[in-house]
Coordinates of C-alpha atoms in Angstrom, one line a residue:
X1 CA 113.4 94.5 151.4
X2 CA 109.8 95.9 152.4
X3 CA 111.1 95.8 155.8
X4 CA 114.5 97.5 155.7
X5 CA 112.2 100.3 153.2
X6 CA 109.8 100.6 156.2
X7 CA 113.2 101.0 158.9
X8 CA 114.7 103.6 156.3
X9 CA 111.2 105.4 156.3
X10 CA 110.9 105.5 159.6
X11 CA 114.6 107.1 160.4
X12 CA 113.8 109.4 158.3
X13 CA 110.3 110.6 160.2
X14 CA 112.3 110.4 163.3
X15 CA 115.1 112.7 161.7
X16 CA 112.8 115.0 160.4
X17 CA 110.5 115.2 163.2
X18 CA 114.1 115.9 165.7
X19 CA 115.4 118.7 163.3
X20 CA 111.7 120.6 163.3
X21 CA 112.2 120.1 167.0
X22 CA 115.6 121.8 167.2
X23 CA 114.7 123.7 164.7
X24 CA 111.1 124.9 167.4
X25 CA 113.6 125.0 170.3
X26 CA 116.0 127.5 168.5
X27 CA 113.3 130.0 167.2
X28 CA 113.0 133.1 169.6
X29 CA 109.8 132.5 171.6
X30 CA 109.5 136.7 171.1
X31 CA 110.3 138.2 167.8
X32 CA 112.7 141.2 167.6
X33 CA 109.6 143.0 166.8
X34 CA 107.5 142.0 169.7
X35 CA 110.6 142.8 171.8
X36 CA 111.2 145.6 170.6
X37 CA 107.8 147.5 170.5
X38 CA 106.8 145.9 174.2
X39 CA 109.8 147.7 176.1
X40 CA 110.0 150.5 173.9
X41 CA 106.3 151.6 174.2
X42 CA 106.1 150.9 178.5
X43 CA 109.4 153.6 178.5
X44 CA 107.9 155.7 176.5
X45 CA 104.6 156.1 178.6
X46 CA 106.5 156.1 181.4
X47 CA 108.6 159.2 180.4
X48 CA 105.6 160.8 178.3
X49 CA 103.9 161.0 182.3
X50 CA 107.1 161.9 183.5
X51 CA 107.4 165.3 181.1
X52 CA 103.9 165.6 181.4
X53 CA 104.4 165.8 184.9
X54 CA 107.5 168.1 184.4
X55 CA 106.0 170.7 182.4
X56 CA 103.1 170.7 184.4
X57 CA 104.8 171.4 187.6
X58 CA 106.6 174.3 186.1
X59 CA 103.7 176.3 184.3
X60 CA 100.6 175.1 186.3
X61 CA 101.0 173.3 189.3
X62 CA 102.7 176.5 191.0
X63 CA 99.5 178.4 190.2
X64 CA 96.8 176.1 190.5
X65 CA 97.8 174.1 193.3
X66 CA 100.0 175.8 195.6
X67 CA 99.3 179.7 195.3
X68 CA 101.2 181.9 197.9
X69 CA 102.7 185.1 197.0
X70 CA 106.4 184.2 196.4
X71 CA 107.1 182.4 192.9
X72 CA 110.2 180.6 194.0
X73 CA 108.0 179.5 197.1
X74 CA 105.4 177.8 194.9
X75 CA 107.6 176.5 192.0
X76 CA 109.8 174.5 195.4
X77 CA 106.5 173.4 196.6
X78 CA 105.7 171.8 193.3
X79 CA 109.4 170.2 192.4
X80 CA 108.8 168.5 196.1
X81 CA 105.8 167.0 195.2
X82 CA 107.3 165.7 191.9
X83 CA 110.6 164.5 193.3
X84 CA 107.9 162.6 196.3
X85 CA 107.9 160.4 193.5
X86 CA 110.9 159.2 193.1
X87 CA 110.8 158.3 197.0
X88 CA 108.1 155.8 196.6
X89 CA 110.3 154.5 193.8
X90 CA 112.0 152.5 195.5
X91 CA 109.4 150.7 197.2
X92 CA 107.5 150.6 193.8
X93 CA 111.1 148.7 192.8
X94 CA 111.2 146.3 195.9
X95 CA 107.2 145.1 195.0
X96 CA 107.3 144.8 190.9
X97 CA 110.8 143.2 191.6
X98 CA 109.7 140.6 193.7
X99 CA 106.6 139.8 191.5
X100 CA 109.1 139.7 188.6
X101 CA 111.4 137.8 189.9
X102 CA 109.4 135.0 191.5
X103 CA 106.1 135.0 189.1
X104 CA 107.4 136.4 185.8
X105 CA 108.2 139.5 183.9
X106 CA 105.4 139.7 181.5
X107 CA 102.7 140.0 185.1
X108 CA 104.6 142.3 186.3
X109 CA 105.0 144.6 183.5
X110 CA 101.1 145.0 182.3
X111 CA 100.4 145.4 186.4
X112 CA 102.9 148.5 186.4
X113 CA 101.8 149.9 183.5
X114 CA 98.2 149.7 184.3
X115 CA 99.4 151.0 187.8
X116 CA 101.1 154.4 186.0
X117 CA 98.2 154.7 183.9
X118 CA 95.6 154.7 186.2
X119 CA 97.4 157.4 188.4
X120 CA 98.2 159.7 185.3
X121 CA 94.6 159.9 184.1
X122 CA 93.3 160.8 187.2
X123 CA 95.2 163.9 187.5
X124 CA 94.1 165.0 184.2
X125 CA 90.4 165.2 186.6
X126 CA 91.5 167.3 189.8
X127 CA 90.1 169.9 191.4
X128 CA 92.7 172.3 192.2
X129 CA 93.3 174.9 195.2
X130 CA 90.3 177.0 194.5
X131 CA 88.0 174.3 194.2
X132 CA 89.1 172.4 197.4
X133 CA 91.6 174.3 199.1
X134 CA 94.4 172.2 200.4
X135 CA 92.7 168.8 199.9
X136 CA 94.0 169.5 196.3
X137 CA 97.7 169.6 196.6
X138 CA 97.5 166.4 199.3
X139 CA 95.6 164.4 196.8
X140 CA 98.5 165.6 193.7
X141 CA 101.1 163.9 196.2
X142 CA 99.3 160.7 196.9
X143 CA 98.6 160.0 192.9
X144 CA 102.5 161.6 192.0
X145 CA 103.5 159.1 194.7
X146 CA 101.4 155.9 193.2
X147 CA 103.0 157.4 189.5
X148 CA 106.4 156.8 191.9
X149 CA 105.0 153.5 193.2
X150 CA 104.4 152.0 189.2
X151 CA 107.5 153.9 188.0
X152 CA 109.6 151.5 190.4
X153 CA 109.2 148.3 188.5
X154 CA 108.8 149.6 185.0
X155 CA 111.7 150.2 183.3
X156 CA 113.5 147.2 185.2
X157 CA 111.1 145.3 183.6
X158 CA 111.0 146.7 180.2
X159 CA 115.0 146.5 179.9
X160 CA 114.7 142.5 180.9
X161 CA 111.9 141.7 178.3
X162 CA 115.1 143.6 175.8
X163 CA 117.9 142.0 177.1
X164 CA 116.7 138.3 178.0
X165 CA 115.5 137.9 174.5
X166 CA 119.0 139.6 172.9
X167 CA 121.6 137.4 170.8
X168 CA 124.4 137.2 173.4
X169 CA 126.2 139.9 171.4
X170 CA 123.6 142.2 170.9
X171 CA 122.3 142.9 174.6
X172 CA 123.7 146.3 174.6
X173 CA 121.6 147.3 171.0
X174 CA 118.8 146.0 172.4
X175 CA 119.2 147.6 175.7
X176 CA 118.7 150.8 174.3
X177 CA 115.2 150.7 173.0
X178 CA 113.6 150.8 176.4
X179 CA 116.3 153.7 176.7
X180 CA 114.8 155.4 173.5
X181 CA 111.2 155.6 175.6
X182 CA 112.8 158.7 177.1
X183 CA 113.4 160.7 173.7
X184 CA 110.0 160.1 172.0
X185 CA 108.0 160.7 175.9
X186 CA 109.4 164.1 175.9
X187 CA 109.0 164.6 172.1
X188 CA 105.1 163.7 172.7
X189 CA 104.3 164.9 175.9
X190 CA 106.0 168.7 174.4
X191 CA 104.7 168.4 171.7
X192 CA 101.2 168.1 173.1
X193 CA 101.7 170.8 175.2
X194 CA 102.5 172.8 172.1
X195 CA 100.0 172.0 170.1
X196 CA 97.4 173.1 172.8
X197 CA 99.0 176.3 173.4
X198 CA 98.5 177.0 169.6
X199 CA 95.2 175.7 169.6
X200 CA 94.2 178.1 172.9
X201 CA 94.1 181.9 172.8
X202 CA 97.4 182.7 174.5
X203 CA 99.8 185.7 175.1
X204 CA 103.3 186.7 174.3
X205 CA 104.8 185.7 177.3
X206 CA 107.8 183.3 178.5
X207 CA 105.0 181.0 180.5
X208 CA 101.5 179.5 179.3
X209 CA 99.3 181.8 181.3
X210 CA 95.9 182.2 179.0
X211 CA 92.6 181.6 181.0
X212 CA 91.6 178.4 178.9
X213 CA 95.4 176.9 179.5
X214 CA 95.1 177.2 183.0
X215 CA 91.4 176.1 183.4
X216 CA 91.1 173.1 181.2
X217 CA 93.8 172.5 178.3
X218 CA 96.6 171.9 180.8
X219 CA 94.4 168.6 181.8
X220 CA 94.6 166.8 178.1
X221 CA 97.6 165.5 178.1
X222 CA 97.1 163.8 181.3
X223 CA 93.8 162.5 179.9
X224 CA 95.8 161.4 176.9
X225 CA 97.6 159.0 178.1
X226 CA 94.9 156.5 178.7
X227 CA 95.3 156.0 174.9
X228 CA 98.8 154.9 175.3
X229 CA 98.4 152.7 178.0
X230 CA 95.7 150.9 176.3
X231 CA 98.6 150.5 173.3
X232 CA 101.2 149.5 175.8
X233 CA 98.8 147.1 177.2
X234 CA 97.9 145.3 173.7
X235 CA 101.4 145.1 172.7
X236 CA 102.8 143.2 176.3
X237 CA 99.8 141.2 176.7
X238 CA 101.4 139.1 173.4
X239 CA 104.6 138.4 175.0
X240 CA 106.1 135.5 175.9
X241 CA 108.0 135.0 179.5
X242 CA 111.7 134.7 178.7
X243 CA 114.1 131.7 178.4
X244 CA 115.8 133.1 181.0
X245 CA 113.0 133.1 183.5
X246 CA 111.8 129.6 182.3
X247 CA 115.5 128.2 183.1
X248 CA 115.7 129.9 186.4
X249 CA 112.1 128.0 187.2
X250 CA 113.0 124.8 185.9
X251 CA 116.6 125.0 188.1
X252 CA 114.4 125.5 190.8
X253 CA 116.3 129.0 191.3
X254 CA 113.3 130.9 192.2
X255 CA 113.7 133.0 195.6
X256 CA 111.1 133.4 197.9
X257 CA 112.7 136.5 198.8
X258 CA 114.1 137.9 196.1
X259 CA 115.1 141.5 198.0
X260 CA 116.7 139.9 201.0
X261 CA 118.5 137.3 198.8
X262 CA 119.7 140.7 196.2
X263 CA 120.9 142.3 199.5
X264 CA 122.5 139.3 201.1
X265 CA 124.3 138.1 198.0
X266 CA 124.4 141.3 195.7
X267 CA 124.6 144.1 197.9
X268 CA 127.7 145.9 196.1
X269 CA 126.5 145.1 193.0
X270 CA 123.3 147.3 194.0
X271 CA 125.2 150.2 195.4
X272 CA 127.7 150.2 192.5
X273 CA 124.7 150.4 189.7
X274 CA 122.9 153.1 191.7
X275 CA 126.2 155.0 191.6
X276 CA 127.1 154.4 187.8
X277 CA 123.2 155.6 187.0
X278 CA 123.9 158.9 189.3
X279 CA 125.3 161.4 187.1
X280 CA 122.7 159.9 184.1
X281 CA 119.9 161.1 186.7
X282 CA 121.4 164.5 187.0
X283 CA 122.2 165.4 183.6
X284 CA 118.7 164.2 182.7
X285 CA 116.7 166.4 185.2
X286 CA 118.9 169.1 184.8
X287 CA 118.2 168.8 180.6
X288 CA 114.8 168.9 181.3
X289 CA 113.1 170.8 184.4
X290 CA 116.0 172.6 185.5
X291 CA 116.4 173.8 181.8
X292 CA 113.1 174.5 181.4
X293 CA 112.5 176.6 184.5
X294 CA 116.1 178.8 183.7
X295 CA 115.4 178.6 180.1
X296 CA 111.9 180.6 180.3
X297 CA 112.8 183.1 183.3
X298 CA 112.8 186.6 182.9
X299 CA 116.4 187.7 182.6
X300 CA 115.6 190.8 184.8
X301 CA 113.9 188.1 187.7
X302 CA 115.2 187.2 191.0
X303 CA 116.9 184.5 190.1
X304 CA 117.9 186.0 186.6
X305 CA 117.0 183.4 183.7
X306 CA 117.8 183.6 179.8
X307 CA 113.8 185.1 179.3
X308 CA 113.4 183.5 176.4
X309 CA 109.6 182.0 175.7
X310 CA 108.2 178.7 177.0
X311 CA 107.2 177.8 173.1
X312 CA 110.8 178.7 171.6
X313 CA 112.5 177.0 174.3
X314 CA 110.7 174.2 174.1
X315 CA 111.1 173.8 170.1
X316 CA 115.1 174.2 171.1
X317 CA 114.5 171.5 173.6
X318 CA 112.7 168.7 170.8
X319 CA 116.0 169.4 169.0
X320 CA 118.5 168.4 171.6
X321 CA 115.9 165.9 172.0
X322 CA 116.5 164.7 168.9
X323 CA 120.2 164.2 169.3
X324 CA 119.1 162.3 172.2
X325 CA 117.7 159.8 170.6
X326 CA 120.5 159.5 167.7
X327 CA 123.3 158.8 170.4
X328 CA 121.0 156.8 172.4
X329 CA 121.0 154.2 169.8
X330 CA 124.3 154.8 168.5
X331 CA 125.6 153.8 172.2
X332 CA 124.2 150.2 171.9
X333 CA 126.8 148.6 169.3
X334 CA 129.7 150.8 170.7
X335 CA 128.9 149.4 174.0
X336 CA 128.6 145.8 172.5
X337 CA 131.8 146.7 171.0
X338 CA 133.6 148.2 173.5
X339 CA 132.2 147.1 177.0
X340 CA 129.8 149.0 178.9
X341 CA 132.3 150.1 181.4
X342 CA 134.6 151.5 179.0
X343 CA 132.5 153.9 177.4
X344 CA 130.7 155.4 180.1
X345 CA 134.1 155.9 182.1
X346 CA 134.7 158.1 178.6
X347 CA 131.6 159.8 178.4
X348 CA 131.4 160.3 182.6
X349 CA 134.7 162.1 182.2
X350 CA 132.8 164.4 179.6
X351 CA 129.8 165.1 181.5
X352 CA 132.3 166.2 184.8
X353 CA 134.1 168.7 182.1
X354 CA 130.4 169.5 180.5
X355 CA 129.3 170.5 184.4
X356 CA 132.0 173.3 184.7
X357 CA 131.1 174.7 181.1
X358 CA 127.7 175.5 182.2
X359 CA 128.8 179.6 182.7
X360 CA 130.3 179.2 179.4
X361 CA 127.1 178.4 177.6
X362 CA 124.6 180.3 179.7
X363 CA 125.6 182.7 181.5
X364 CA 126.4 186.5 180.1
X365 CA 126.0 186.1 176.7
X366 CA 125.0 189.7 175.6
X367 CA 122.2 190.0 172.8
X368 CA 119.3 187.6 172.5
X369 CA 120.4 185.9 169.7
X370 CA 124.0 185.2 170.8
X371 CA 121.8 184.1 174.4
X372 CA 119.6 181.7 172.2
X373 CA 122.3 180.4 170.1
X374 CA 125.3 179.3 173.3
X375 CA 121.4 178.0 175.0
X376 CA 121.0 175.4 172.0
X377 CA 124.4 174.6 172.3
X378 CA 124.3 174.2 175.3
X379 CA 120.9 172.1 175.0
X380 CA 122.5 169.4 172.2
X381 CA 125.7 169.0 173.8
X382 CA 123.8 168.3 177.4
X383 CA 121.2 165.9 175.3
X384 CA 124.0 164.1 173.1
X385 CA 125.8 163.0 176.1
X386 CA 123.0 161.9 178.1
X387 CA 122.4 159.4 175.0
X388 CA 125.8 158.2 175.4
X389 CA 125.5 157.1 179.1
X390 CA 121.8 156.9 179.3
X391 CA 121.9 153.9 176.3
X392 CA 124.1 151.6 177.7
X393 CA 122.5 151.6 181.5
X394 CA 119.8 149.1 179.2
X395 CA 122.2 146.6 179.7
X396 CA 124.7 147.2 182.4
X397 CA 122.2 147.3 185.3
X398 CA 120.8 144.2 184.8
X399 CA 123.8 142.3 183.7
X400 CA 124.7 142.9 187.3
X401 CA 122.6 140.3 188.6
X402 CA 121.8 137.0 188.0
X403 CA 118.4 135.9 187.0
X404 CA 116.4 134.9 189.4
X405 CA 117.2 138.7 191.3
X406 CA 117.9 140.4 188.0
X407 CA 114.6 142.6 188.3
X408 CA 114.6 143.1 192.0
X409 CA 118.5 144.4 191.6
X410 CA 118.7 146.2 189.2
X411 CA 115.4 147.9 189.8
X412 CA 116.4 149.0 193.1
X413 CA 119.8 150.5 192.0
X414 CA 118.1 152.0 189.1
X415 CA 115.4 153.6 191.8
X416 CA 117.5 154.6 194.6
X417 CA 119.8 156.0 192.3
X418 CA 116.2 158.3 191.2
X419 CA 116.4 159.8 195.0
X420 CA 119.9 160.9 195.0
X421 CA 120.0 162.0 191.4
X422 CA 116.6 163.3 190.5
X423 CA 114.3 163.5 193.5
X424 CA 116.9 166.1 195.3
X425 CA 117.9 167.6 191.4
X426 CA 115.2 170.0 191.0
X427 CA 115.1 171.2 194.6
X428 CA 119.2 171.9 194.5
X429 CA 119.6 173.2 191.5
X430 CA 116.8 176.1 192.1
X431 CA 118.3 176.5 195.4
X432 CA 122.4 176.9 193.5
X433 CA 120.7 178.8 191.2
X434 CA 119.1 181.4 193.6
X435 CA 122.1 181.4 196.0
X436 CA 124.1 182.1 192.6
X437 CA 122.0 185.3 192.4
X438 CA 120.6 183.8 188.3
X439 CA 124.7 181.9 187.7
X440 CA 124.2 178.3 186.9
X441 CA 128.5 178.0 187.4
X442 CA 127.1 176.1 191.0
X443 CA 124.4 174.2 189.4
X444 CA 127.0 172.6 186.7
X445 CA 129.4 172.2 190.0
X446 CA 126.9 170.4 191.4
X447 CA 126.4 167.6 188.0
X448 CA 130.1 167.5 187.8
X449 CA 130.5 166.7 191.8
X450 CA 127.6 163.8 190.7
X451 CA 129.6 162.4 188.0
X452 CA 132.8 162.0 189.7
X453 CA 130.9 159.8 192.3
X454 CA 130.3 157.6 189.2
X455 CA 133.3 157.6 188.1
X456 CA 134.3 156.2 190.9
X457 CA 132.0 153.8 190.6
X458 CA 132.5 152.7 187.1
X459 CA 136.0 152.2 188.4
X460 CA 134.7 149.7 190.8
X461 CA 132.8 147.5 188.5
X462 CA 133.8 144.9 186.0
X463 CA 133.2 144.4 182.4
X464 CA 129.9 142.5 182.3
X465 CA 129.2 142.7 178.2
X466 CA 130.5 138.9 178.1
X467 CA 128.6 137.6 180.9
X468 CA 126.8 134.1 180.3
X469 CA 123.4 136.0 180.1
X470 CA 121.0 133.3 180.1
X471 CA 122.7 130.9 182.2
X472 CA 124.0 133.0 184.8
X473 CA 120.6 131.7 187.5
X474 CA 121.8 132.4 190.7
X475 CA 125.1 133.2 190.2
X476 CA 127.9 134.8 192.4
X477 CA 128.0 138.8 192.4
X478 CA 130.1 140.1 188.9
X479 CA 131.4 143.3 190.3
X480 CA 133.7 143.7 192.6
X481 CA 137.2 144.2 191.8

């Protein structure tokens, strides 16, 4: 009897002990929490330095860095140097993917972030053209291109550590917190710049132009952002590597050439994502510079703008902003609802019809209130559908590849798809606008030719929203048609 007592005992250790093991296995190795704030709070820095950037090269860098006598001259001359970033993008993408890929996504992201960090606080300290003479603007390129370089393997990154620790039906929702770095960057980095020009003795004009603006308080929020990478930094130094990535190293799945094995085996899968993320690039760089530039030219200039102030426009901007980040989020469950494909090819057909409105909303409007009232119309339609296609690209670009080349691919479509959409943005739409003589009906031509190139490549792709996530390690391409 003691003995079968002792046998029953025992089962019952070994029972319990099992379930608590399961029970260990089962339990998320990051909490939604964790998951949440480490790829929300990268993508936000990232973007914060992005519109920090953006602003900057519109109301200082022009002035401070590349003086000549011709204001179109100088403001082209600054949009180069900030597109130069999205050239070394790519190349950023091909290195952060490959340490990713083969040594782990939580490396790879405090490395980047560091990187980006690093590159933005420096800038915050340059001596400009007056100081140095053309020294200045050479050493703005190289630190905008190592911005570039850390930019390439961020948000890949950031929208893995989402998605490889989502439920199965939930990748899509969680996919768009990285997403939602790009609505609270441009709310902080603006507001910033606002609260500074209040701060600073300033005058009634469309641009920031006081002495202390130009000499010093244009460098803050540059200097700034050392305080958010050290939060970034704290927050992805807790994680834990994915399931994913663990599975893909136990399979012995791991690549020791994660960009020539994307290419070899995944090579439409990369040209189809850079295409589907085209006409997001666009819409967002036209939202933001492009906007900002026309927005705040004098309506009697050469090219004509809407000449209302940098400080109202702006404040109209953190609205649309704000409906930006609504139907960012909103996008995730329809997309887990719907299928990725599905409702971009709906919201792509908007933004080709939203391109050829531009005229309607900008141009000729009569009085300034009637200008400023089609301009914020204009601003929260443009905002509301970048939200709808800009959410859903959390979860699309890397459910194109498999595991063990998830970052490298869909960091490289997501970064090339940065030349063609947002490098080149700035510099064409300034040039349509000019050759337009102050008409934006070529610039929205020009957004509308971009979305029909990914329509046609949404066409092209499948469905991936019921892809075997986690166990997809090296699996065949999910694509093509």
């Amino acid at each position: 009897m003691s003995s079968l007592s002792s046998s029953i005992q025992e089962s019952t250790t070994a029972t319990s002990q099992s379930t608590a093991t399961v029970q260990e296995s089962a339990k998320p190795l990051n909490s939604p929490a964790r998951v949440i704030a480490a790829s929300l709070v990268g993508t936000t820095i990232e973007f914060y330095d992005f519109y920090v950037y953006a602003t900057a090269a519109v109301l200082v860098f022009p002035k401070l860095f590349f003086p000549v006598t011709n204001n179109t001259a100088s403001l082209m001359a600054s949009f180069a140097v900030f597109g130069a970033a999205m050239v070394a993008r790519p190349i950023g993408a091909v290195f952060f993917g490959h340490m990713g890929d083969k040594y782990g996504r939580k490396t790879t992201l405090v490395t980047s972030l560091l990187t980006m960090g690093i590159a933005t606080f420096i800038i915050g300290f340059l001596p400009t053209y007056n100081h140095i003479g053309v020294i200045a603007p050479i050493f703005l390129l190289l630190l905008r291109l190592t911005q570039g370089f850390a930019l390439g393997g961020e948000w890949s990154g950031a929208a893995l550590v989402a998605t490889e620790n989502a439920p199965a039906n939930k990748r899509a929702w969680y996919g768009t917190f990285p997403q939602l770095g790009a609505p609270l960057g441009f709310i902080v980095a603006n507001g910033l710049f606002l609260i500074i020009n209040y701060a600073l003795p300033h005058p009634q004009s469309s641009l920031l132009q006081s002495e202390a603006f130009l000499s010093w308080g244009w460098r803050i929020p540059f200097v700034f952002s050392a305080v958010m990478v050290a939060i970034g930094l704290w927050v992805r130094l807790k994680l834990v590597e994915s399931e994913a990535f663990k599975k893909a190293q136990k399979q012995g799945a791991i690549v020791k050439m994660p960009l020539a094995d994307t290419l070899r085996h995944h090579f439409k899968a990369v040209v189809l994502g850079t295409f589907a993320m085209l006409a997001t690039y666009v819409l967002f760089y036209f939202m933001t510079t492009f906007s900002l530039t026309y927005g705040t030219a004098a309506s009697d200039g050469s090219p004509a703008g809407l000449g209302i102030t940098y400080t109202d426009f702006v404040l109209m901007q953190i609205v649309g902003v704000v409906f930006f980040g609504i139907f960012t989020l909103v996008s995730g469950p329809l997309a887990d609802r719907m299928g990725r494909r599905k409702l971009l090819l709906i919201v792509t057909g908007v933004i080709i019809a939203f391109g050829l409105l531009f005229p309607f909303f900008l141009d000729g409007r009569g009085g300034q209130s009637s200008t400023t009232w089609f301009a914020e119309s204009f601003l929260i339609v443009g905002f509301t559908l970048m939200g709808f296609t800009f959410g859903p690209m959390g979860a699309l670009l890397p459910e194109l590849f498999p595991t063990n080349v998830r970052y490298t691919g869909s960091a490289i479509a997501y970064n090339v798809s940065s030349i063609l959409g947002a490098a080149l943005a700035p510099l064409i739409a300034t040039a349509l606008w000019s050759a337009a003589h102050g008409s934006t009906w070529l610039v929205g031509a020009y957004l509308s030719a971009a979305a029909v190139l990914t329509l046609i490549s949404l066409i092209f792709t499948r469905e991936t929203k019921d892809m075997d996530y986690e166990n997809d390690v090296a699996g065949s391409e999910v694509t093509s048609l």
